């Protein structure tokens, strides 16, 4: 079975935020909830690189491990999803996630947050595929329609690729070969374990 | 980029959500499991294919009139349209259910964007919500906007317009059209103003690429981008100078970065370290406004090392020797470094990269154009490319990235104050040409003007309409001052000198804003100014225009490809399409019949509207000069349907393919029939992917430089030298443009049909309405109708025939002002007196550089567009940029005790002060600060929210940089000097 | 992704791109030696192509410098990312304070590896707090059960034992105690469900029901917390006077509260055990749980509510709360089934003289000597007497 992953190619990403707004558009994500965001390192100086980040759908997902109500599940494609009916909005997943992926509609006092929302890899949630309920809670289920995440599909430079880990790794490897250098795959070490990709330091994290 | 597909998954029948989730929950005992197990445990049916519900993609659909939700059973249609935010021209598939735009899909087939978008394109569906749009006509009454009916609005506006005409003549009105209009609307706008009897119209191109158009057209013929975004893939080296494509044309970077992976070198020359610079192999920081020293510094090394393409120059370029002498004498490395700040080694490096990696291309945009010497800067770029032999070459070219989605088209066929559609100058011949096309009497048009003289006098430019209002009547070069202004798809905060604009707005008798988001202008007009400026009789109206997704029409991308937009949804709220409003207003003003005489009408919301297809056909019939004649609606629509069949690198159709709807076969065509697409549609010219390319037959999009400036100058041949001609030409020498005499002399006259002969008699290729001359020359003889000449390195009809560096009017460097002073003042320039040197000197005398030691430049953010009212009303975009800011270098900030995120006052010599957030960053050097120009709705510290029409304020408001920008205009086109002025920044 | 093409952390495996050898690359011919020359193999030095990684300060290069010598090698940047360096984002800090951080930097929380903070927190919570907390609470419950079944309730005198009634807790004290106790139980139960419910409750009632229940409990917990704070303060003030160390406390401790002897060691109003609960359970753990709880509730002003804060706070809260539960399990045990007469003391407010003699002999002495009033409140129904003038106690 395909194992879905993201790659953001920092040599290409231009911080255009198309991935961010595509996501907002497709899933009608409310203001304040950023399933995806773009970060620029070394902003404004030579060596500047931008990276788009969302939930990485980790192999050994910390969010899943700490959720007090077990509302996470993993789809057969390796997508980490959750059930908003069960979620209690405790925020633990956001404490555990290295990438800051889980989002909450509110950040109020009394620890009130609302139900967690995060990138679904455009795979909806536990409701019936393509149902109204699914759309309202999780956004669209593109995978079920045979489509890939819209953020990656609309990426202005194709820096962001999403799909079967093997396939996208091939695409990326191709680019790397052409460039001759720079094989770092953003976040793979952290998300999928260091053996998956050349992650700087190769740390197990 | 479909990488994998998910296999058909189990699909559950819809059931009560509660029961559903309860079942799911009760059955679950194991912490994590895969989705299938999850569902199985939930007792959900397995085996119903997802395919069964594939079509019910969308649930949110609700008929607009709220006839109950139509879940799943709605009519799902996919409309293909084009992003309306920039000139890249990204295609969009809009999914519409029951008339509601519910979804947006990437168009992987588009050879231009391959499904990619930037933030704006990816959020474009919000236009279909239009939550913050103007919903109905409004009128300013006692400082508040009140709803009125369309009838009342049109009646009152037309009465007022006619009253002004009666009192002051047609020149008292000023019409600001729009680069956001489709080609058809732009064309109709120019026709409207012409029939109104005036040249007082303009649009964004003035403040965008007017200097490019003038400079480039005067160099080699057409003022457009020569190649295409796609063609960047064929370059070996690209110099981006004054373009921040990563933020302004993000999807163009798709091609550039791909090229880069294949070895193309990227050089970025910009005062700011931009997102584009971040991708560069070589980044060159120059002082704003010093492009000529840099470009000629590069050229110096090219000449010194003999890297220029001597044969090319000999065959195809006029005046390079003079430029060479000038450059070698004036732009020695020390002077270059003094003027632009770049050391010799780096200049040499750039020269080497450009010269040794040919074909190399140059990309420019606003960094070059928006200067008082913009026309000269862009020519310096042209000259560099000519010297390197890069023009007319795939992978080379002058890739001038245009601005708005249809600024190219609006420039080509729209409301320009100095030309009729297709750059037909406002001379009698052109008027007659159009009188014929429009089916109206030339004398009737003449009668509409104040006098014949005004017919051929270029109008006031949008950059200076305020002076048309504010200047003393005796100094302006037209009868009346401007008394009424139509803002028809143009923002106010995009023009400089905001403080004076406010005064001008208050002085008007009539201000009409026709726009889906007229609110920036509305708020500015409604906010109280100085009481003595306010005209007590002023009337302000807001008319809700439909967006480009609520109508159909064609749009020309930067690469000159023309694309057809299908109508996605009906006009929202009470809005009407621009061409409908033009027709209705013309009708009230008494020339409605003449305006639409040549068109079939269609009903929209029960009202008459000229059919866009019909207008396009009229463009096809008249715009021979620039080859807007081959792009018939049928051909364009076929291209839109068959996008997948065009090659991404060449834009050429990959073999034959027929569009079932129109029956048209695209074989041989280039995508979007990039103009010039000469002759009639039947001639089947494929469009010109790269201009002036002699390696191709003219019938395959090849060409040569245009013979537009005579055949010789001071005894020097201006035509191409022998042996330089497009492949397959019957004529192997340079030749002038084709007219009836030429045809007869060469004995080709007989190849015209008798009807063609009748139409062509006494005409040239541009005015021959039959297109016969073009057909014969191109198809039968491989000859270019506009002749075969040399490009001009020396443009003798410009103020500086050889581009000269001149300091900006507001400069921080008095020493350089002394060395490179501006032009002499002009008296009647585009109908207005215009200051250059006197103001520049005065600024130095007043010691402004000491009081305002920082260079203030401005430009774009990816998320916002133009004046920004549209994009700041889109929550998906607005969330990403919530605050107007000024970029300031850490050093400059530290000296002012400013920390990142602090509020600061930015003070300008006009007395304006802007309250913005400081973004302390190394993007700018210590001498420069930079602001995005997309904000409005705050005015020198005050929030204008209460002056907006209720419900129509954008989500994010901020201080507009143009409230503080200064005087300064290009010496040819009246481009405003927005990229270089001065300011001081203080902690607030 | 082949290992060889990926630069390690330092990117030291990369080489400059090979380019065709041109004339310039070749060493200049030695001067003055025409003709053929023999070469001693030992004189031939292999040409050492200097790699950028041997540049001095290679490891100190920033990303721009590294890219200049080794294009596309972004190792310095990735190191920064891994270290949690903050980048630029256009989202305002006020709305998304941590948006600029791609990966939260590594830390080592007590008991975790040195790894990304989220992962470290996960380890602490899942490897220590959850299992050991459960074990602690389980052991406490088990111990109390064993105690109960082996020893049974302690004390002889129950609510009906002979002797006059002495008022042990005034209605105010009881009200304060019970509101506190109820709040505590709510918090403890909801906290327990949050921390361990998925192991014992969810398998029984199913995911959805568990989710709904926990949702209710979680919100109850969040709102009950601040209430608990108030009642805890009142409790503290009310009882602190009688919880200072007094005569007999040491002996009580040495005899383990009478567990060693046959009889309770005499004590004042509260014995040393109760005082221990008071100072450790109510005071120390109370402060910690309350303070951390208030932070988790985002009620404390001027705190950066970022992940790092929350992780630390959570670990403190959960640990302290678990200990507190353990302590109060003991307290509750003693207050209910563990000791005869204790519950009625708290429930009704009165104990009998014999109970007092048995458990708090010094306290009874004080009552008998009149130092402490036997009836401090007005029994309900009796008309209020004139309030006696307050006696000023010497120091
Ligand atoms: N997101 C977004 N995209 C847009 C638009 C938009 O509003 N928003 N508008 C569209 C339009 S209308 C246009 S015209 C284009 C404009 O596109 P660009 O011209 O690429 O954008 P700008 O940011 O205006 O300016 C480009 C760069 O010029 C630099 N610059 C300033 N002064 C000088 C100078 O003297 N010399 C040189 N060499 N560079 C200088 C600035 O630092 C800036 O980085 O973008 C189009 N695309
Ligand atoms: N300081 C500074 N000033 C600048 C620049 C700069 O770099 N710095 N750049 C300059 C440049 S290059 C440009 S192009 C201008 C851009 O500035 P403008 O073109 O003035 O800005 P926009 O906001 O794009 O204005 C377009 C208007 O058209 C409306 N509109 C959109 N679609 C339609 C339609 O279909 N019909 C009608 N009727 N209206 C429609 C929009 O709502 C919007 O109000 O700004 C210029 N000003
Ligand atoms: C001022 C009082 C308290 C406040 C404000 C408070 C607040 C919180 C908060 C915000 C959480 C995080 C979960 C969530 O967001 O709901 C939490 C968790 C928890 N609290 Fe409290 N709390 C308080 C007192 C207590 C007390 C007195 C106990 C125990 C007796 C307790 C036990 C727990 C437990 C066990 C958890 C779960 C830890 C985990 O799941 O790892 N809390 N508390
Ligand atoms: C259901 C839960 C509880 C029960 C059944 C209970 C029962 C009792 C009883 C019976 C007493 C009287 C003991 C005596 O007479 O010496 C007592 C005293 C006391 N209880 Fe509780 N209690 C409970 C929870 C709590 C809680 C949550 C707290 C504080 C956090 C608390 C604080 C105290 C204090 C301060 C005293 C006075 C003794 C002293 O200061 O040491 N109790 N409780
Ligand atoms: S990225 Fe965060 S939210 Fe996504 S699976 Fe990993 S830990 Fe969970
Ligand atoms: S917020 Fe929701 S999803 Fe996240 S850990 Fe808590 S219950 Fe689970
Ligand atoms: S995969 Fe889908 S849900 Fe996730 S960030 Fe991309 S668009 Fe949003
Ligand atoms: S769309 Fe692509 S290029 Fe743009 S920010 Fe996202 S990942 Fe980067
Ligand atoms: S704004 Fe320009 S680059 Fe962005 S999606 Fe629209 S057309 Fe494409
Ligand atoms: Mo523009």
PDB file of C-alpha atoms in Angstrom, chain B residues 289-475:
ATOM      1  CA  UNK B 289      17.412  54.107  -9.422  1.00  0.00           C
ATOM      2  CA  UNK B 290      20.948  53.285 -10.484  1.00  0.00           C
ATOM      3  CA  UNK B 291      20.214  50.594 -13.038  1.00  0.00           C
ATOM      4  CA  UNK B 292      21.851  52.415 -15.909  1.00  0.00           C
ATOM      5  CA  UNK B 293      25.236  52.656 -14.200  1.00  0.00           C
ATOM      6  CA  UNK B 294      25.017  48.973 -13.439  1.00  0.00           C
ATOM      7  CA  UNK B 295      23.799  47.840 -16.864  1.00  0.00           C
ATOM      8  CA  UNK B 296      26.293  50.006 -18.648  1.00  0.00           C
ATOM      9  CA  UNK B 297      28.930  48.855 -16.220  1.00  0.00           C
ATOM     10  CA  UNK B 298      28.195  45.352 -17.422  1.00  0.00           C
ATOM     11  CA  UNK B 299      28.187  46.493 -21.004  1.00  0.00           C
ATOM     12  CA  UNK B 300      31.546  48.159 -20.420  1.00  0.00           C
ATOM     13  CA  UNK B 301      33.075  44.776 -19.663  1.00  0.00           C
ATOM     14  CA  UNK B 302      31.270  43.202 -22.586  1.00  0.00           C
ATOM     15  CA  UNK B 303      32.810  45.718 -24.925  1.00  0.00           C
ATOM     16  CA  UNK B 304      36.191  45.673 -23.209  1.00  0.00           C
ATOM     17  CA  UNK B 305      36.397  41.934 -23.660  1.00  0.00           C
ATOM     18  CA  UNK B 306      34.927  41.908 -27.116  1.00  0.00           C
ATOM     19  CA  UNK B 307      32.055  39.738 -26.000  1.00  0.00           C
ATOM     20  CA  UNK B 308      29.492  41.613 -28.045  1.00  0.00           C
ATOM     21  CA  UNK B 309      27.908  39.735 -30.962  1.00  0.00           C
ATOM     22  CA  UNK B 310      29.510  41.694 -33.777  1.00  0.00           C
ATOM     23  CA  UNK B 311      27.730  40.106 -36.672  1.00  0.00           C
ATOM     24  CA  UNK B 312      24.368  40.431 -35.013  1.00  0.00           C
ATOM     25  CA  UNK B 313      25.040  44.062 -34.232  1.00  0.00           C
ATOM     26  CA  UNK B 314      26.158  44.718 -37.767  1.00  0.00           C
ATOM     27  CA  UNK B 315      23.128  43.022 -39.295  1.00  0.00           C
ATOM     28  CA  UNK B 316      20.391  43.973 -36.931  1.00  0.00           C
ATOM     29  CA  UNK B 317      21.293  46.901 -34.682  1.00  0.00           C
ATOM     30  CA  UNK B 318      21.509  50.600 -35.353  1.00  0.00           C
ATOM     31  CA  UNK B 319      23.692  52.918 -33.321  1.00  0.00           C
ATOM     32  CA  UNK B 320      25.580  50.440 -31.151  1.00  0.00           C
ATOM     33  CA  UNK B 321      28.872  52.102 -32.006  1.00  0.00           C
ATOM     34  CA  UNK B 322      27.685  55.364 -30.525  1.00  0.00           C
ATOM     35  CA  UNK B 323      26.501  53.595 -27.418  1.00  0.00           C
ATOM     36  CA  UNK B 324      29.807  51.800 -27.190  1.00  0.00           C
ATOM     37  CA  UNK B 325      31.753  55.028 -27.226  1.00  0.00           C
ATOM     38  CA  UNK B 326      29.464  56.572 -24.675  1.00  0.00           C
ATOM     39  CA  UNK B 327      29.638  53.586 -22.340  1.00  0.00           C
ATOM     40  CA  UNK B 328      33.379  53.135 -22.555  1.00  0.00           C
ATOM     41  CA  UNK B 329      33.874  56.796 -21.824  1.00  0.00           C
ATOM     42  CA  UNK B 330      31.313  57.285 -19.110  1.00  0.00           C
ATOM     43  CA  UNK B 331      30.940  54.020 -17.259  1.00  0.00           C
ATOM     44  CA  UNK B 332      34.342  53.073 -16.119  1.00  0.00           C
ATOM     45  CA  UNK B 333      34.283  50.765 -13.089  1.00  0.00           C
ATOM     46  CA  UNK B 334      34.994  53.544 -10.606  1.00  0.00           C
ATOM     47  CA  UNK B 335      32.073  55.607 -11.782  1.00  0.00           C
ATOM     48  CA  UNK B 336      29.869  52.567 -11.820  1.00  0.00           C
ATOM     49  CA  UNK B 337      30.739  51.774  -8.247  1.00  0.00           C
ATOM     50  CA  UNK B 338      30.234  55.353  -7.180  1.00  0.00           C
ATOM     51  CA  UNK B 339      26.806  55.529  -8.782  1.00  0.00           C
ATOM     52  CA  UNK B 340      25.327  52.133  -8.063  1.00  0.00           C
ATOM     53  CA  UNK B 341      27.567  50.758  -5.358  1.00  0.00           C
ATOM     54  CA  UNK B 342      28.650  47.584  -7.097  1.00  0.00           C
ATOM     55  CA  UNK B 343      32.366  46.818  -7.141  1.00  0.00           C
ATOM     56  CA  UNK B 344      34.106  46.088 -10.415  1.00  0.00           C
ATOM     57  CA  UNK B 345      34.680  42.424  -9.691  1.00  0.00           C
ATOM     58  CA  UNK B 346      31.017  41.735  -9.307  1.00  0.00           C
ATOM     59  CA  UNK B 347      30.054  43.723 -12.366  1.00  0.00           C
ATOM     60  CA  UNK B 348      32.620  41.772 -14.338  1.00  0.00           C
ATOM     61  CA  UNK B 349      31.293  38.553 -12.941  1.00  0.00           C
ATOM     62  CA  UNK B 350      27.792  39.381 -14.104  1.00  0.00           C
ATOM     63  CA  UNK B 351      29.103  40.372 -17.521  1.00  0.00           C
ATOM     64  CA  UNK B 352      30.994  37.115 -17.756  1.00  0.00           C
ATOM     65  CA  UNK B 353      28.016  35.050 -16.740  1.00  0.00           C
ATOM     66  CA  UNK B 354      25.758  36.777 -19.229  1.00  0.00           C
ATOM     67  CA  UNK B 355      28.269  36.658 -22.061  1.00  0.00           C
ATOM     68  CA  UNK B 356      29.509  33.129 -21.585  1.00  0.00           C
ATOM     69  CA  UNK B 357      26.167  31.491 -21.021  1.00  0.00           C
ATOM     70  CA  UNK B 358      24.257  32.451 -24.112  1.00  0.00           C
ATOM     71  CA  UNK B 359      21.425  32.591 -24.887  1.00  0.00           C
ATOM     72  CA  UNK B 360      21.010  34.718 -21.819  1.00  0.00           C
ATOM     73  CA  UNK B 361      17.875  36.571 -20.981  1.00  0.00           C
ATOM     74  CA  UNK B 362      17.063  39.683 -19.047  1.00  0.00           C
ATOM     75  CA  UNK B 363      13.979  39.996 -16.911  1.00  0.00           C
ATOM     76  CA  UNK B 364      12.727  43.277 -15.636  1.00  0.00           C
ATOM     77  CA  UNK B 365       9.696  44.758 -14.111  1.00  0.00           C
ATOM     78  CA  UNK B 366       8.856  47.704 -11.858  1.00  0.00           C
ATOM     79  CA  UNK B 367      12.373  48.081 -10.509  1.00  0.00           C
ATOM     80  CA  UNK B 368      13.309  49.575 -13.866  1.00  0.00           C
ATOM     81  CA  UNK B 369      10.158  51.281 -14.976  1.00  0.00           C
ATOM     82  CA  UNK B 370       9.001  53.394 -12.075  1.00  0.00           C
ATOM     83  CA  UNK B 371      11.617  56.094 -12.315  1.00  0.00           C
ATOM     84  CA  UNK B 372      11.804  59.523 -13.842  1.00  0.00           C
ATOM     85  CA  UNK B 373      14.301  57.936 -16.214  1.00  0.00           C
ATOM     86  CA  UNK B 374      12.393  54.677 -16.626  1.00  0.00           C
ATOM     87  CA  UNK B 375      12.319  54.996 -20.378  1.00  0.00           C
ATOM     88  CA  UNK B 376      16.103  55.192 -20.458  1.00  0.00           C
ATOM     89  CA  UNK B 377      16.655  52.361 -17.993  1.00  0.00           C
ATOM     90  CA  UNK B 378      14.607  49.905 -19.982  1.00  0.00           C
ATOM     91  CA  UNK B 379      16.452  50.884 -23.122  1.00  0.00           C
ATOM     92  CA  UNK B 380      19.743  50.247 -21.394  1.00  0.00           C
ATOM     93  CA  UNK B 381      18.504  46.722 -20.782  1.00  0.00           C
ATOM     94  CA  UNK B 382      17.508  46.371 -24.415  1.00  0.00           C
ATOM     95  CA  UNK B 383      20.913  47.583 -25.492  1.00  0.00           C
ATOM     96  CA  UNK B 384      22.707  45.058 -23.322  1.00  0.00           C
ATOM     97  CA  UNK B 385      20.655  42.286 -24.855  1.00  0.00           C
ATOM     98  CA  UNK B 386      21.208  43.596 -28.358  1.00  0.00           C
ATOM     99  CA  UNK B 387      24.924  43.773 -27.762  1.00  0.00           C
ATOM    100  CA  UNK B 388      24.917  40.165 -26.671  1.00  0.00           C
ATOM    101  CA  UNK B 389      22.797  39.190 -29.655  1.00  0.00           C
ATOM    102  CA  UNK B 390      20.130  37.825 -27.366  1.00  0.00           C
ATOM    103  CA  UNK B 391      17.017  39.312 -28.896  1.00  0.00           C
ATOM    104  CA  UNK B 392      15.000  37.210 -31.286  1.00  0.00           C
ATOM    105  CA  UNK B 393      16.502  34.080 -29.835  1.00  0.00           C
ATOM    106  CA  UNK B 394      14.804  31.345 -27.920  1.00  0.00           C
ATOM    107  CA  UNK B 395      16.269  31.396 -24.425  1.00  0.00           C
ATOM    108  CA  UNK B 396      17.227  35.022 -24.819  1.00  0.00           C
ATOM    109  CA  UNK B 397      14.958  37.965 -25.164  1.00  0.00           C
ATOM    110  CA  UNK B 398      13.793  40.790 -22.993  1.00  0.00           C
ATOM    111  CA  UNK B 399      11.423  39.053 -20.649  1.00  0.00           C
ATOM    112  CA  UNK B 400       9.465  41.942 -19.402  1.00  0.00           C
ATOM    113  CA  UNK B 401       7.094  40.603 -16.800  1.00  0.00           C
ATOM    114  CA  UNK B 402       3.880  42.515 -17.122  1.00  0.00           C
ATOM    115  CA  UNK B 403       1.663  43.440 -14.227  1.00  0.00           C
ATOM    116  CA  UNK B 404      -2.071  42.959 -13.986  1.00  0.00           C
ATOM    117  CA  UNK B 405      -3.753  39.950 -15.488  1.00  0.00           C
ATOM    118  CA  UNK B 406      -4.702  41.924 -18.557  1.00  0.00           C
ATOM    119  CA  UNK B 407      -2.431  44.905 -18.486  1.00  0.00           C
ATOM    120  CA  UNK B 408      -0.878  43.607 -21.671  1.00  0.00           C
ATOM    121  CA  UNK B 409      -4.223  43.388 -23.411  1.00  0.00           C
ATOM    122  CA  UNK B 410      -5.471  46.673 -22.018  1.00  0.00           C
ATOM    123  CA  UNK B 411      -2.304  48.330 -23.236  1.00  0.00           C
ATOM    124  CA  UNK B 412      -2.704  46.721 -26.616  1.00  0.00           C
ATOM    125  CA  UNK B 413      -6.339  47.495 -27.231  1.00  0.00           C
ATOM    126  CA  UNK B 414      -7.498  49.577 -24.291  1.00  0.00           C
ATOM    127  CA  UNK B 415      -7.906  53.102 -23.016  1.00  0.00           C
ATOM    128  CA  UNK B 416      -4.591  54.793 -23.725  1.00  0.00           C
ATOM    129  CA  UNK B 417      -4.565  58.565 -23.886  1.00  0.00           C
ATOM    130  CA  UNK B 418      -2.221  58.654 -26.868  1.00  0.00           C
ATOM    131  CA  UNK B 419      -3.437  55.863 -29.056  1.00  0.00           C
ATOM    132  CA  UNK B 420      -6.429  53.984 -30.314  1.00  0.00           C
ATOM    133  CA  UNK B 421      -6.602  50.201 -29.913  1.00  0.00           C
ATOM    134  CA  UNK B 422      -3.643  48.432 -31.472  1.00  0.00           C
ATOM    135  CA  UNK B 423      -1.323  51.422 -30.968  1.00  0.00           C
ATOM    136  CA  UNK B 424      -2.940  53.247 -33.850  1.00  0.00           C
ATOM    137  CA  UNK B 425      -1.780  56.783 -33.043  1.00  0.00           C
ATOM    138  CA  UNK B 426      -4.457  59.420 -32.543  1.00  0.00           C
ATOM    139  CA  UNK B 427      -3.956  60.888 -35.976  1.00  0.00           C
ATOM    140  CA  UNK B 428      -6.614  61.392 -38.562  1.00  0.00           C
ATOM    141  CA  UNK B 429      -5.814  58.185 -40.425  1.00  0.00           C
ATOM    142  CA  UNK B 430      -6.334  56.119 -37.319  1.00  0.00           C
ATOM    143  CA  UNK B 431      -9.559  57.852 -36.462  1.00  0.00           C
ATOM    144  CA  UNK B 432     -10.785  57.109 -39.946  1.00  0.00           C
ATOM    145  CA  UNK B 433      -9.685  53.514 -39.644  1.00  0.00           C
ATOM    146  CA  UNK B 434     -11.730  53.144 -36.516  1.00  0.00           C
ATOM    147  CA  UNK B 435     -14.638  55.172 -37.761  1.00  0.00           C
ATOM    148  CA  UNK B 436     -14.919  52.569 -40.451  1.00  0.00           C
ATOM    149  CA  UNK B 437     -14.539  49.659 -38.054  1.00  0.00           C
ATOM    150  CA  UNK B 438     -17.116  51.098 -35.689  1.00  0.00           C
ATOM    151  CA  UNK B 439     -19.451  51.863 -38.503  1.00  0.00           C
ATOM    152  CA  UNK B 440     -19.778  55.506 -37.536  1.00  0.00           C
ATOM    153  CA  UNK B 441     -19.108  58.606 -39.455  1.00  0.00           C
ATOM    154  CA  UNK B 442     -15.652  60.135 -38.975  1.00  0.00           C
ATOM    155  CA  UNK B 443     -17.154  63.587 -38.938  1.00  0.00           C
ATOM    156  CA  UNK B 444     -19.594  62.576 -36.290  1.00  0.00           C
ATOM    157  CA  UNK B 445     -16.745  61.495 -34.045  1.00  0.00           C
ATOM    158  CA  UNK B 446     -14.955  64.721 -34.831  1.00  0.00           C
ATOM    159  CA  UNK B 447     -18.015  66.609 -33.753  1.00  0.00           C
ATOM    160  CA  UNK B 448     -17.969  64.892 -30.422  1.00  0.00           C
ATOM    161  CA  UNK B 449     -14.601  66.472 -29.570  1.00  0.00           C
ATOM    162  CA  UNK B 450     -14.102  69.931 -28.193  1.00  0.00           C
ATOM    163  CA  UNK B 451     -12.197  70.694 -31.364  1.00  0.00           C
ATOM    164  CA  UNK B 452     -10.195  68.832 -33.975  1.00  0.00           C
ATOM    165  CA  UNK B 453      -6.961  69.675 -32.243  1.00  0.00           C
ATOM    166  CA  UNK B 454      -8.031  67.732 -29.199  1.00  0.00           C
ATOM    167  CA  UNK B 455      -8.491  64.651 -31.316  1.00  0.00           C
ATOM    168  CA  UNK B 456      -4.797  64.267 -31.826  1.00  0.00           C
ATOM    169  CA  UNK B 457      -3.653  65.594 -28.488  1.00  0.00           C
ATOM    170  CA  UNK B 458      -2.716  62.891 -26.010  1.00  0.00           C
ATOM    171  CA  UNK B 459      -4.827  63.065 -22.903  1.00  0.00           C
ATOM    172  CA  UNK B 460      -3.828  63.556 -19.303  1.00  0.00           C
ATOM    173  CA  UNK B 461      -2.292  60.458 -17.704  1.00  0.00           C
ATOM    174  CA  UNK B 462      -3.708  58.649 -14.706  1.00  0.00           C
ATOM    175  CA  UNK B 463      -0.550  59.396 -12.784  1.00  0.00           C
ATOM    176  CA  UNK B 464      -1.432  63.066 -12.958  1.00  0.00           C
ATOM    177  CA  UNK B 465      -5.163  63.443 -13.130  1.00  0.00           C
ATOM    178  CA  UNK B 466      -4.892  65.156  -9.784  1.00  0.00           C
ATOM    179  CA  UNK B 467      -2.910  67.943 -11.387  1.00  0.00           C
ATOM    180  CA  UNK B 468      -5.579  68.184 -14.036  1.00  0.00           C
ATOM    181  CA  UNK B 469      -7.835  69.132 -11.141  1.00  0.00           C
ATOM    182  CA  UNK B 470      -5.465  71.121  -8.974  1.00  0.00           C
ATOM    183  CA  UNK B 471      -3.293  73.060 -11.440  1.00  0.00           C
ATOM    184  CA  UNK B 472      -4.218  76.577 -12.340  1.00  0.00           C
ATOM    185  CA  UNK B 473      -6.294  76.563 -15.478  1.00  0.00           C
ATOM    186  CA  UNK B 474      -3.951  78.802 -17.414  1.00  0.00           C
ATOM    187  CA  UNK B 475      -1.029  76.387 -17.173  1.00  0.00           C
TER     188      UNK B 475
END
